[in-house]
Amino acid sequence: MNLLVIFALVVGGVGGWTLIMRNWRMAIYLLFCFTPVTGLVVAAMQPSPLGNLARDIMIIIPLYIAYMLTKRPTDRAFVPFSVLAAAFALSVVVILQVAIRSADNPALGVLGAKIWLMYIPLIIVGGAFLSSQKDLRYALRTIVITSWLPFVVGIMMWAGAIAYDYRESVELLYGEFARNATQGFVQLKVGETTFYRIPSTFQFVSQYSAFCQFMIFPILMLIRVDTGRRWRIFGYVTLVLAIVAALTCGSRGVFLYLPVMFIILAGLRIGAKGKPSLAIALVLLVVSAIAALYFDQSAIYDNIADLTEHYGQGLVVGGLEYAVENGGFWGLGPGTAAIASRYVIDPSLTNTLFSNAVENYYAKSWTELGAIGFVADVSLLVSIAVTGLLTVSRIRDPKLKDCGIAALAMALYLMFISTRGLPLDQDPFAYYYYLFVGFMFKLPYLAGQPVTKPVQNRRWAGPLRRPIQNPGVRTHRP
């Protein structure tokens, strides 16, 4: 563990707490800035698990405290009752599970509760954060600007792996932690193409891949809602960068996930009586041409077909069958199927515990929380999607409506990839998902916000306190 890094985190934490307690909205911008360097902090703090908690200690916890203490009437979030009810039901199930089933290992129960519940309040905070369309634009600009660091580093690692040496390209940034970040420097040959596990500035390739996929949604929101022509151009350039980064991160599933993502986006746009953007189509055409120059398309998609069959049988169906058989009605308890549980259990039990681990979010839900918890968890995701659809349909402003469509597509896309992964258990979906859901629910109210304060019908002015009959003209009568 690097003492210099610890000192920097302590100083940054004190500064962050001070800044957030003065203005809780600053926490959102700090979260956007911290996320791209999460893996570097974790690597610098090894073997201590504190690096994984740095974001929560430095940003999330003071954010919640400051929001509760300094909330003003304008800091209102509009969260549908069905979403609040589903979140409350899930919270009750998790807390009862921790209280009843975690007596032998309280730390494991606390970890499980943290994974399940820590970031759900961001739905409220995210909605409260947006008090104007300017807040939305500034937030989107910040998250898109900060995304360039992992994109550029990841593409440079990939280029270094091709032109120079894979191992040394990653070790240049991560040192000894490079082996963990790349899962042992895994290389996979598919036809004439070699896939390298590229972590960029994240802890694992899965997190970097998830970041690349998620960032497409706020980038599209920025392109549509920003009033500055240069910012929109910047958004298109970043979109190209994000897709190239996703294709070169070493995850074969991206070649399946990206088409699904854009099908969801196009379907929602057409359903809202809009048209898919020609500019976005041109971006995809350019990126497809770039991909065709390097990737062995036929071999990759043959491999993807086999991978899809494996996902369907092994992860989706097989994962749920395993969960029902082992989780039963009550489940095994929060945290028992979480990868992070290795930090709070007896090392001799690691193999036993990891036998419960599944790579299907819904199966993990049943394994840990049982049938009741599974229903509560799925109800939360479904209620967000359904109420999100109703919310977006009410937006009249075409630009904000397209932003809502992008946020809704993100929610639907997460439900899809949760069948073959654990996006809500890892960066950045774990917290960005709930934050942007909060953004989505607030968008209709931004569309109707008055630009200036209206003048009252009768206004008293002057020392004689005579009423001004023409409220539209501000004059003073002596």
PDB file of C-alpha atoms in Angstrom, residues 182-288:
ATOM      1  CA  THR A 182      -6.274  -8.471 -16.936  1.00  0.00           C
ATOM      2  CA  GLN A 183      -7.308 -11.768 -15.285  1.00  0.00           C
ATOM      3  CA  GLY A 184      -3.814 -13.133 -15.837  1.00  0.00           C
ATOM      4  CA  PHE A 185      -3.101 -11.394 -19.172  1.00  0.00           C
ATOM      5  CA  VAL A 186      -5.795 -13.379 -20.954  1.00  0.00           C
ATOM      6  CA  GLN A 187      -5.630 -13.409 -24.751  1.00  0.00           C
ATOM      7  CA  LEU A 188      -8.318 -15.007 -26.887  1.00  0.00           C
ATOM      8  CA  LYS A 189      -7.804 -15.847 -30.559  1.00  0.00           C
ATOM      9  CA  VAL A 190     -10.949 -15.700 -32.709  1.00  0.00           C
ATOM     10  CA  GLY A 191     -10.180 -16.314 -36.361  1.00  0.00           C
ATOM     11  CA  GLU A 192      -7.508 -13.798 -37.328  1.00  0.00           C
ATOM     12  CA  THR A 193      -8.360 -11.475 -34.433  1.00  0.00           C
ATOM     13  CA  THR A 194      -6.795 -11.535 -30.978  1.00  0.00           C
ATOM     14  CA  PHE A 195      -8.829 -10.181 -28.074  1.00  0.00           C
ATOM     15  CA  TYR A 196      -6.796  -8.663 -25.227  1.00  0.00           C
ATOM     16  CA  ARG A 197      -8.284  -8.023 -21.800  1.00  0.00           C
ATOM     17  CA  ILE A 198      -7.941  -4.237 -21.546  1.00  0.00           C
ATOM     18  CA  PRO A 199      -8.806  -2.704 -18.126  1.00  0.00           C
ATOM     19  CA  SER A 200      -7.925   0.926 -19.029  1.00  0.00           C
ATOM     20  CA  THR A 201      -8.222   2.880 -15.740  1.00  0.00           C
ATOM     21  CA  PHE A 202     -10.658   0.410 -14.145  1.00  0.00           C
ATOM     22  CA  GLN A 203     -10.144  -2.535 -11.845  1.00  0.00           C
ATOM     23  CA  PHE A 204     -11.235  -5.187 -14.349  1.00  0.00           C
ATOM     24  CA  VAL A 205     -12.079  -5.389 -18.027  1.00  0.00           C
ATOM     25  CA  SER A 206     -15.752  -6.005 -17.181  1.00  0.00           C
ATOM     26  CA  GLN A 207     -15.949  -2.606 -15.469  1.00  0.00           C
ATOM     27  CA  TYR A 208     -14.231  -0.839 -18.345  1.00  0.00           C
ATOM     28  CA  SER A 209     -16.516  -2.565 -20.833  1.00  0.00           C
ATOM     29  CA  ALA A 210     -19.578  -1.560 -18.795  1.00  0.00           C
ATOM     30  CA  PHE A 211     -18.308   2.030 -18.646  1.00  0.00           C
ATOM     31  CA  CYS A 212     -17.888   2.175 -22.434  1.00  0.00           C
ATOM     32  CA  GLN A 213     -21.395   0.854 -22.951  1.00  0.00           C
ATOM     33  CA  PHE A 214     -23.044   3.094 -20.380  1.00  0.00           C
ATOM     34  CA  MET A 215     -21.350   6.263 -21.633  1.00  0.00           C
ATOM     35  CA  ILE A 216     -23.129   6.016 -24.983  1.00  0.00           C
ATOM     36  CA  PHE A 217     -26.375   7.106 -23.287  1.00  0.00           C
ATOM     37  CA  PRO A 218     -25.179  10.392 -21.684  1.00  0.00           C
ATOM     38  CA  ILE A 219     -23.223  11.162 -24.862  1.00  0.00           C
ATOM     39  CA  LEU A 220     -26.425  10.896 -26.893  1.00  0.00           C
ATOM     40  CA  MET A 221     -28.199  13.065 -24.313  1.00  0.00           C
ATOM     41  CA  LEU A 222     -25.498  15.733 -24.626  1.00  0.00           C
ATOM     42  CA  ILE A 223     -25.669  15.692 -28.423  1.00  0.00           C
ATOM     43  CA  ARG A 224     -29.406  16.278 -28.306  1.00  0.00           C
ATOM     44  CA  VAL A 225     -29.876  18.747 -25.450  1.00  0.00           C
ATOM     45  CA  ASP A 226     -26.805  20.970 -25.503  1.00  0.00           C
ATOM     46  CA  THR A 227     -27.326  24.418 -27.015  1.00  0.00           C
ATOM     47  CA  GLY A 228     -23.677  24.856 -28.016  1.00  0.00           C
ATOM     48  CA  ARG A 229     -22.732  23.694 -31.510  1.00  0.00           C
ATOM     49  CA  ARG A 230     -19.156  22.917 -30.431  1.00  0.00           C
ATOM     50  CA  TRP A 231     -20.385  20.783 -27.557  1.00  0.00           C
ATOM     51  CA  ARG A 232     -22.573  18.775 -29.931  1.00  0.00           C
ATOM     52  CA  ILE A 233     -19.618  18.203 -32.238  1.00  0.00           C
ATOM     53  CA  PHE A 234     -17.566  17.197 -29.210  1.00  0.00           C
ATOM     54  CA  GLY A 235     -20.331  14.721 -28.376  1.00  0.00           C
ATOM     55  CA  TYR A 236     -20.166  13.100 -31.813  1.00  0.00           C
ATOM     56  CA  VAL A 237     -16.373  12.752 -31.571  1.00  0.00           C
ATOM     57  CA  THR A 238     -16.723  11.207 -28.108  1.00  0.00           C
ATOM     58  CA  LEU A 239     -19.372   8.811 -29.400  1.00  0.00           C
ATOM     59  CA  VAL A 240     -16.922   7.476 -31.988  1.00  0.00           C
ATOM     60  CA  LEU A 241     -14.278   7.161 -29.282  1.00  0.00           C
ATOM     61  CA  ALA A 242     -16.667   5.321 -26.935  1.00  0.00           C
ATOM     62  CA  ILE A 243     -17.665   2.746 -29.538  1.00  0.00           C
ATOM     63  CA  VAL A 244     -14.064   2.138 -30.616  1.00  0.00           C
ATOM     64  CA  ALA A 245     -13.075   1.755 -26.957  1.00  0.00           C
ATOM     65  CA  ALA A 246     -15.910  -0.714 -26.394  1.00  0.00           C
ATOM     66  CA  LEU A 247     -14.933  -2.823 -29.425  1.00  0.00           C
ATOM     67  CA  THR A 248     -11.270  -2.940 -28.367  1.00  0.00           C
ATOM     68  CA  CYS A 249     -11.725  -3.644 -24.640  1.00  0.00           C
ATOM     69  CA  GLY A 250     -11.462  -7.406 -25.175  1.00  0.00           C
ATOM     70  CA  SER A 251     -15.049  -8.337 -24.306  1.00  0.00           C
ATOM     71  CA  ARG A 252     -16.624 -10.407 -27.060  1.00  0.00           C
ATOM     72  CA  GLY A 253     -20.092  -9.730 -25.684  1.00  0.00           C
ATOM     73  CA  VAL A 254     -19.825  -6.097 -26.795  1.00  0.00           C
ATOM     74  CA  PHE A 255     -20.313  -7.212 -30.404  1.00  0.00           C
ATOM     75  CA  LEU A 256     -23.721  -8.551 -29.325  1.00  0.00           C
ATOM     76  CA  TYR A 257     -24.606  -5.856 -26.805  1.00  0.00           C
ATOM     77  CA  LEU A 258     -24.001  -2.758 -28.951  1.00  0.00           C
ATOM     78  CA  PRO A 259     -26.480  -3.785 -31.694  1.00  0.00           C
ATOM     79  CA  VAL A 260     -29.071  -4.591 -29.016  1.00  0.00           C
ATOM     80  CA  MET A 261     -28.471  -1.184 -27.429  1.00  0.00           C
ATOM     81  CA  PHE A 262     -29.072   0.701 -30.668  1.00  0.00           C
ATOM     82  CA  ILE A 263     -32.115  -1.433 -31.501  1.00  0.00           C
ATOM     83  CA  ILE A 264     -33.636  -0.415 -28.147  1.00  0.00           C
ATOM     84  CA  LEU A 265     -32.815   3.237 -28.794  1.00  0.00           C
ATOM     85  CA  ALA A 266     -34.229   3.180 -32.324  1.00  0.00           C
ATOM     86  CA  GLY A 267     -37.364   1.330 -31.189  1.00  0.00           C
ATOM     87  CA  LEU A 268     -38.106   3.868 -28.464  1.00  0.00           C
ATOM     88  CA  ARG A 269     -37.455   6.758 -30.825  1.00  0.00           C
ATOM     89  CA  ILE A 270     -39.772   5.357 -33.477  1.00  0.00           C
ATOM     90  CA  GLY A 271     -42.371   4.524 -30.817  1.00  0.00           C
ATOM     91  CA  ALA A 272     -42.294   8.170 -29.769  1.00  0.00           C
ATOM     92  CA  LYS A 273     -43.055   9.120 -33.402  1.00  0.00           C
ATOM     93  CA  GLY A 274     -39.565  10.359 -33.980  1.00  0.00           C
ATOM     94  CA  LYS A 275     -36.895   9.341 -36.481  1.00  0.00           C
ATOM     95  CA  PRO A 276     -33.516   7.750 -35.798  1.00  0.00           C
ATOM     96  CA  SER A 277     -30.843  10.431 -36.125  1.00  0.00           C
ATOM     97  CA  LEU A 278     -29.036  10.426 -39.471  1.00  0.00           C
ATOM     98  CA  ALA A 279     -25.898  11.773 -37.788  1.00  0.00           C
ATOM     99  CA  ILE A 280     -25.881   8.879 -35.311  1.00  0.00           C
ATOM    100  CA  ALA A 281     -26.298   6.443 -38.207  1.00  0.00           C
ATOM    101  CA  LEU A 282     -23.290   7.982 -39.948  1.00  0.00           C
ATOM    102  CA  VAL A 283     -21.228   7.628 -36.761  1.00  0.00           C
ATOM    103  CA  LEU A 284     -22.130   3.940 -36.580  1.00  0.00           C
ATOM    104  CA  LEU A 285     -21.229   3.526 -40.253  1.00  0.00           C
ATOM    105  CA  VAL A 286     -17.793   5.078 -39.697  1.00  0.00           C
ATOM    106  CA  VAL A 287     -17.109   2.965 -36.630  1.00  0.00           C
ATOM    107  CA  SER A 288     -18.285  -0.182 -38.436  1.00  0.00           C
TER     108      SER A 288
END
